[in-house]
Amino acid sequence: MSAVNTRPGTSAAPAPAPARRDAEATKAVILRAARYLLARHAHADITLKDVAERAGVSAPLILKYFGNKDSLFARVMSFDTDAAALLDAPLEDLGRHMVRHVLESQRDRGADPLLRIVFAPLHGDHGEVLRTNFRAHVVDALAARLTGPDPHLRAELAVAQLIGLGVMYGIARGPQLRDCAATDIGDIADRYGPAVQAQLTP
């Protein structure tokens, strides 16, 4: 089952490659390309050639840096780096920060920090890897920061709100939300952040 009907490598123009081909920048471009494809196609439908075309590199270069397709997608299926940035704010301002981070990530980098979890059912056994990483890196890490009753439930509810925001902005492409986000993400954070914060500091 595919998320869209087109072949993975032909769904959009390739992401620009870094001007300076140092190893870390190239790896980052490859990971962004793989993440982009994983959020739109079943894991089984994506080839290294698709990732290479999207990233503007050769397939042998991907093998050099990541070893094989499974190793590459193991990195893409991790949420640890995304979670670190998402949760990088004092608890009293975390709801607003997370809303800003979700919208800025989509607007500026075309990569939502959480949204690929929505496509876990597409990926068969790999989907369970995605779910396990998501729970550990995002939900459990957030719950560990919360005080008071039911921290895991409150963490799940807060994350659910962020995923809903990401879906409306990036998938449903709500025109009012996208128009507002293009000009003032701070206004959306002021409106939506308190609803998320209510789960964090009830």
mmCIF file of C-alpha atoms in Angstrom:
data_model
loop_
_atom_site.group_PDB
_atom_site.id
_atom_site.type_symbol
_atom_site.label_atom_id
_atom_site.label_comp_id
_atom_site.label_asym_id
_atom_site.label_seq_id
_atom_site.Cartn_x
_atom_site.Cartn_y
_atom_site.Cartn_z
ATOM 1 C CA MET A 1 0.000 0.000 0.000
ATOM 2 C CA SER A 2 1.480 3.352 -1.031
ATOM 3 C CA ALA A 3 0.651 6.787 0.316
ATOM 4 C CA VAL A 4 0.459 8.175 -3.188
ATOM 5 C CA ASN A 5 0.199 6.675 -6.644
ATOM 6 C CA THR A 6 3.364 8.085 -8.185
ATOM 7 C CA ARG A 7 6.784 6.478 -7.910
ATOM 8 C CA PRO A 8 8.780 7.752 -4.935
ATOM 9 C CA GLY A 9 11.501 9.391 -6.992
ATOM 10 C CA THR A 10 9.125 11.322 -9.231
ATOM 11 C CA SER A 11 6.732 12.906 -6.738
ATOM 12 C CA ALA A 12 8.585 16.189 -6.382
ATOM 13 C CA ALA A 13 11.666 18.060 -7.490
ATOM 14 C CA PRO A 14 14.926 16.915 -5.876
ATOM 15 C CA ALA A 15 16.012 18.664 -2.719
ATOM 16 C CA PRO A 16 18.966 20.952 -3.313
ATOM 17 C CA ALA A 17 22.325 19.401 -2.456
ATOM 18 C CA PRO A 18 24.676 21.323 -0.186
ATOM 19 C CA ALA A 19 27.017 23.747 -1.916
ATOM 20 C CA ARG A 20 29.976 22.333 -0.005
ATOM 21 C CA ARG A 21 30.077 18.566 -0.178
ATOM 22 C CA ASP A 22 31.462 17.833 3.239
ATOM 23 C CA ALA A 23 30.408 14.518 4.717
ATOM 24 C CA GLU A 24 28.076 15.788 7.451
ATOM 25 C CA ALA A 25 26.177 18.124 5.134
ATOM 26 C CA THR A 26 25.787 15.346 2.567
ATOM 27 C CA LYS A 27 24.569 12.892 5.197
ATOM 28 C CA ALA A 28 22.022 15.464 6.367
ATOM 29 C CA VAL A 29 20.716 15.921 2.811
ATOM 30 C CA ILE A 30 20.400 12.145 2.385
ATOM 31 C CA LEU A 31 18.533 11.794 5.675
ATOM 32 C CA ARG A 32 16.149 14.618 4.735
ATOM 33 C CA ALA A 33 15.456 12.965 1.388
ATOM 34 C CA ALA A 34 14.825 9.587 3.023
ATOM 35 C CA ARG A 35 12.540 11.164 5.609
ATOM 36 C CA TYR A 36 10.608 12.993 2.890
ATOM 37 C CA LEU A 37 10.030 9.761 0.996
ATOM 38 C CA LEU A 38 9.196 7.734 4.107
ATOM 39 C CA ALA A 39 6.442 10.212 4.965
ATOM 40 C CA ARG A 40 4.846 9.687 1.555
ATOM 41 C CA HIS A 41 5.508 6.089 0.505
ATOM 42 C CA ALA A 42 5.624 2.622 1.981
ATOM 43 C CA HIS A 43 9.103 1.555 3.099
ATOM 44 C CA ALA A 44 9.043 -1.378 0.660
ATOM 45 C CA ASP A 45 8.348 0.951 -2.286
ATOM 46 C CA ILE A 46 11.367 3.203 -1.674
ATOM 47 C CA THR A 47 14.690 2.317 -3.298
ATOM 48 C CA LEU A 48 18.133 3.744 -2.674
ATOM 49 C CA LYS A 49 17.920 5.141 -6.206
ATOM 50 C CA ASP A 50 14.798 7.098 -5.177
ATOM 51 C CA VAL A 51 16.613 8.517 -2.164
ATOM 52 C CA ALA A 52 19.689 9.334 -4.251
ATOM 53 C CA GLU A 53 17.625 11.174 -6.865
ATOM 54 C CA ARG A 54 15.786 13.129 -4.202
ATOM 55 C CA ALA A 55 19.040 14.035 -2.441
ATOM 56 C CA GLY A 56 20.997 14.797 -5.614
ATOM 57 C CA VAL A 57 23.705 12.243 -4.841
ATOM 58 C CA SER A 58 24.694 8.808 -6.144
ATOM 59 C CA ALA A 59 23.355 5.569 -4.678
ATOM 60 C CA PRO A 60 26.933 4.317 -4.003
ATOM 61 C CA LEU A 61 27.520 7.403 -1.854
ATOM 62 C CA ILE A 62 24.518 6.468 0.283
ATOM 63 C CA LEU A 63 25.973 2.983 0.696
ATOM 64 C CA LYS A 64 29.317 4.504 1.698
ATOM 65 C CA TYR A 65 27.750 6.624 4.447
ATOM 66 C CA PHE A 66 24.961 4.348 5.698
ATOM 67 C CA GLY A 67 25.845 0.813 4.608
ATOM 68 C CA ASN A 68 22.470 -0.250 3.243
ATOM 69 C CA LYS A 69 18.832 0.747 3.014
ATOM 70 C CA ASP A 70 17.908 -0.735 6.393
ATOM 71 C CA SER A 71 20.696 1.172 8.151
ATOM 72 C CA LEU A 72 19.640 4.402 6.473
ATOM 73 C CA PHE A 73 16.008 3.989 7.439
ATOM 74 C CA ALA A 74 16.910 2.960 10.972
ATOM 75 C CA ARG A 75 18.330 6.489 11.302
ATOM 76 C CA VAL A 76 15.246 8.027 9.706
ATOM 77 C CA MET A 77 12.965 6.077 12.027
ATOM 78 C CA SER A 78 14.686 7.480 15.106
ATOM 79 C CA PHE A 79 13.085 10.482 16.805
ATOM 80 C CA ASP A 80 15.884 11.254 19.255
ATOM 81 C CA THR A 81 17.322 14.342 17.548
ATOM 82 C CA ASP A 82 13.870 15.691 16.710
ATOM 83 C CA ALA A 83 12.668 15.128 20.253
ATOM 84 C CA ALA A 84 15.679 16.938 21.699
ATOM 85 C CA ALA A 85 14.824 20.060 19.699
ATOM 86 C CA LEU A 86 11.074 19.720 20.293
ATOM 87 C CA LEU A 87 11.516 19.530 24.071
ATOM 88 C CA ASP A 88 14.244 22.184 24.312
ATOM 89 C CA ALA A 89 12.441 24.759 26.465
ATOM 90 C CA PRO A 90 11.594 25.293 30.130
ATOM 91 C CA LEU A 91 8.495 23.349 31.166
ATOM 92 C CA GLU A 92 6.494 26.523 31.812
ATOM 93 C CA ASP A 93 6.916 27.618 28.172
ATOM 94 C CA LEU A 94 7.140 24.190 26.541
ATOM 95 C CA GLY A 95 3.660 24.143 24.972
ATOM 96 C CA ARG A 96 4.238 27.340 23.038
ATOM 97 C CA HIS A 97 7.755 26.246 22.069
ATOM 98 C CA MET A 98 6.547 22.913 20.708
ATOM 99 C CA VAL A 99 3.846 24.575 18.601
ATOM 100 C CA ARG A 100 6.398 26.983 17.132
ATOM 101 C CA HIS A 101 8.848 24.165 16.476
ATOM 102 C CA VAL A 102 6.306 22.014 14.614
ATOM 103 C CA LEU A 103 5.241 24.889 12.353
ATOM 104 C CA GLU A 104 8.720 26.303 11.781
ATOM 105 C CA SER A 105 10.064 22.851 10.932
ATOM 106 C CA GLN A 106 7.416 22.391 8.249
ATOM 107 C CA ARG A 107 7.608 25.939 6.932
ATOM 108 C CA ASP A 108 11.378 26.326 6.879
ATOM 109 C CA ARG A 109 12.651 22.773 6.349
ATOM 110 C CA GLY A 110 9.661 20.875 4.985
ATOM 111 C CA ALA A 111 10.112 18.270 7.732
ATOM 112 C CA ASP A 112 7.705 17.895 10.636
ATOM 113 C CA PRO A 113 9.467 16.446 13.717
ATOM 114 C CA LEU A 114 6.562 14.085 14.528
ATOM 115 C CA LEU A 115 4.396 13.553 11.481
ATOM 116 C CA ARG A 116 6.088 10.447 10.086
ATOM 117 C CA ILE A 117 4.495 8.455 12.925
ATOM 118 C CA VAL A 118 1.160 8.933 11.107
ATOM 119 C CA PHE A 119 2.438 6.731 8.284
ATOM 120 C CA ALA A 120 3.587 3.837 10.498
ATOM 121 C CA PRO A 121 0.810 1.530 9.189
ATOM 122 C CA LEU A 122 2.328 1.774 5.706
ATOM 123 C CA HIS A 123 5.627 0.267 6.754
ATOM 124 C CA GLY A 124 4.792 -3.252 7.931
ATOM 125 C CA ASP A 125 7.281 -4.522 10.507
ATOM 126 C CA HIS A 126 9.223 -1.288 10.161
ATOM 127 C CA GLY A 127 6.126 0.531 11.385
ATOM 128 C CA GLU A 128 6.504 -1.103 14.784
ATOM 129 C CA VAL A 129 10.104 0.161 14.936
ATOM 130 C CA LEU A 130 8.771 3.628 14.186
ATOM 131 C CA ARG A 131 6.135 3.354 16.934
ATOM 132 C CA THR A 132 8.625 2.044 19.497
ATOM 133 C CA ASN A 133 11.074 4.856 18.782
ATOM 134 C CA PHE A 134 8.286 7.432 18.869
ATOM 135 C CA ARG A 135 7.076 6.279 22.267
ATOM 136 C CA ALA A 136 10.569 6.167 23.751
ATOM 137 C CA HIS A 137 12.053 9.319 22.241
ATOM 138 C CA VAL A 138 9.006 11.595 22.289
ATOM 139 C CA VAL A 139 6.180 10.502 24.594
ATOM 140 C CA ASP A 140 8.243 8.902 27.354
ATOM 141 C CA ALA A 141 10.824 11.704 27.262
ATOM 142 C CA LEU A 142 8.073 14.296 27.624
ATOM 143 C CA ALA A 143 6.323 12.350 30.371
ATOM 144 C CA ALA A 144 9.584 12.187 32.330
ATOM 145 C CA ARG A 145 9.590 15.983 32.533
ATOM 146 C CA LEU A 146 6.053 16.274 33.890
ATOM 147 C CA THR A 147 5.026 16.421 37.528
ATOM 148 C CA GLY A 148 1.630 15.654 38.990
ATOM 149 C CA PRO A 149 -0.850 12.889 38.185
ATOM 150 C CA ASP A 150 -1.018 10.812 34.991
ATOM 151 C CA PRO A 151 2.150 12.157 33.329
ATOM 152 C CA HIS A 152 2.107 9.595 30.492
ATOM 153 C CA LEU A 153 -1.525 10.272 29.633
ATOM 154 C CA ARG A 154 -0.919 14.019 29.655
ATOM 155 C CA ALA A 155 2.182 13.564 27.486
ATOM 156 C CA GLU A 156 0.179 11.528 24.967
ATOM 157 C CA LEU A 157 -2.579 14.151 24.869
ATOM 158 C CA ALA A 158 -0.089 16.985 24.350
ATOM 159 C CA VAL A 159 1.686 15.099 21.566
ATOM 160 C CA ALA A 160 -1.679 14.253 19.971
ATOM 161 C CA GLN A 161 -2.434 17.972 19.772
ATOM 162 C CA LEU A 162 0.890 18.610 18.038
ATOM 163 C CA ILE A 163 0.323 15.795 15.546
ATOM 164 C CA GLY A 164 -3.115 17.220 14.764
ATOM 165 C CA LEU A 165 -1.557 20.611 14.127
ATOM 166 C CA GLY A 166 1.059 19.045 11.862
ATOM 167 C CA VAL A 167 -1.597 17.139 9.909
ATOM 168 C CA MET A 168 -3.717 20.236 9.377
ATOM 169 C CA TYR A 169 -0.722 22.280 8.272
ATOM 170 C CA GLY A 170 1.238 19.721 6.265
ATOM 171 C CA ILE A 171 -1.280 17.163 4.975
ATOM 172 C CA ALA A 172 -4.751 18.717 4.982
ATOM 173 C CA ARG A 173 -2.989 22.001 4.148
ATOM 174 C CA GLY A 174 -5.579 24.160 5.894
ATOM 175 C CA PRO A 175 -5.443 27.476 4.000
ATOM 176 C CA GLN A 176 -6.141 29.719 6.987
ATOM 177 C CA LEU A 177 -3.494 28.033 9.100
ATOM 178 C CA ARG A 178 -0.919 28.054 6.307
ATOM 179 C CA ASP A 179 -1.586 31.711 5.433
ATOM 180 C CA CYS A 180 -1.222 32.696 9.068
ATOM 181 C CA ALA A 181 1.883 30.566 9.551
ATOM 182 C CA ALA A 182 3.486 32.219 6.544
ATOM 183 C CA THR A 183 3.319 35.577 8.293
ATOM 184 C CA ASP A 184 3.139 35.037 12.039
ATOM 185 C CA ILE A 185 3.805 31.680 13.656
ATOM 186 C CA GLY A 186 3.982 33.530 16.958
ATOM 187 C CA ASP A 187 0.268 34.302 16.730
ATOM 188 C CA ILE A 188 -0.573 30.629 16.226
ATOM 189 C CA ALA A 189 1.698 29.704 19.129
ATOM 190 C CA ASP A 190 -0.131 32.234 21.309
ATOM 191 C CA ARG A 191 -3.491 30.713 20.353
ATOM 192 C CA TYR A 192 -2.617 27.009 20.354
ATOM 193 C CA GLY A 193 0.246 26.852 22.826
ATOM 194 C CA PRO A 194 -1.938 27.264 25.946
ATOM 195 C CA ALA A 195 -4.055 24.248 24.932
ATOM 196 C CA VAL A 196 -0.910 22.111 24.768
ATOM 197 C CA GLN A 197 0.475 23.691 27.939
ATOM 198 C CA ALA A 198 -2.700 22.766 29.817
ATOM 199 C CA GLN A 199 -1.598 19.127 29.594
ATOM 200 C CA LEU A 200 1.950 19.904 30.687
ATOM 201 C CA THR A 201 1.266 22.088 33.715
ATOM 202 C CA PRO A 202 -2.397 21.480 34.651
#
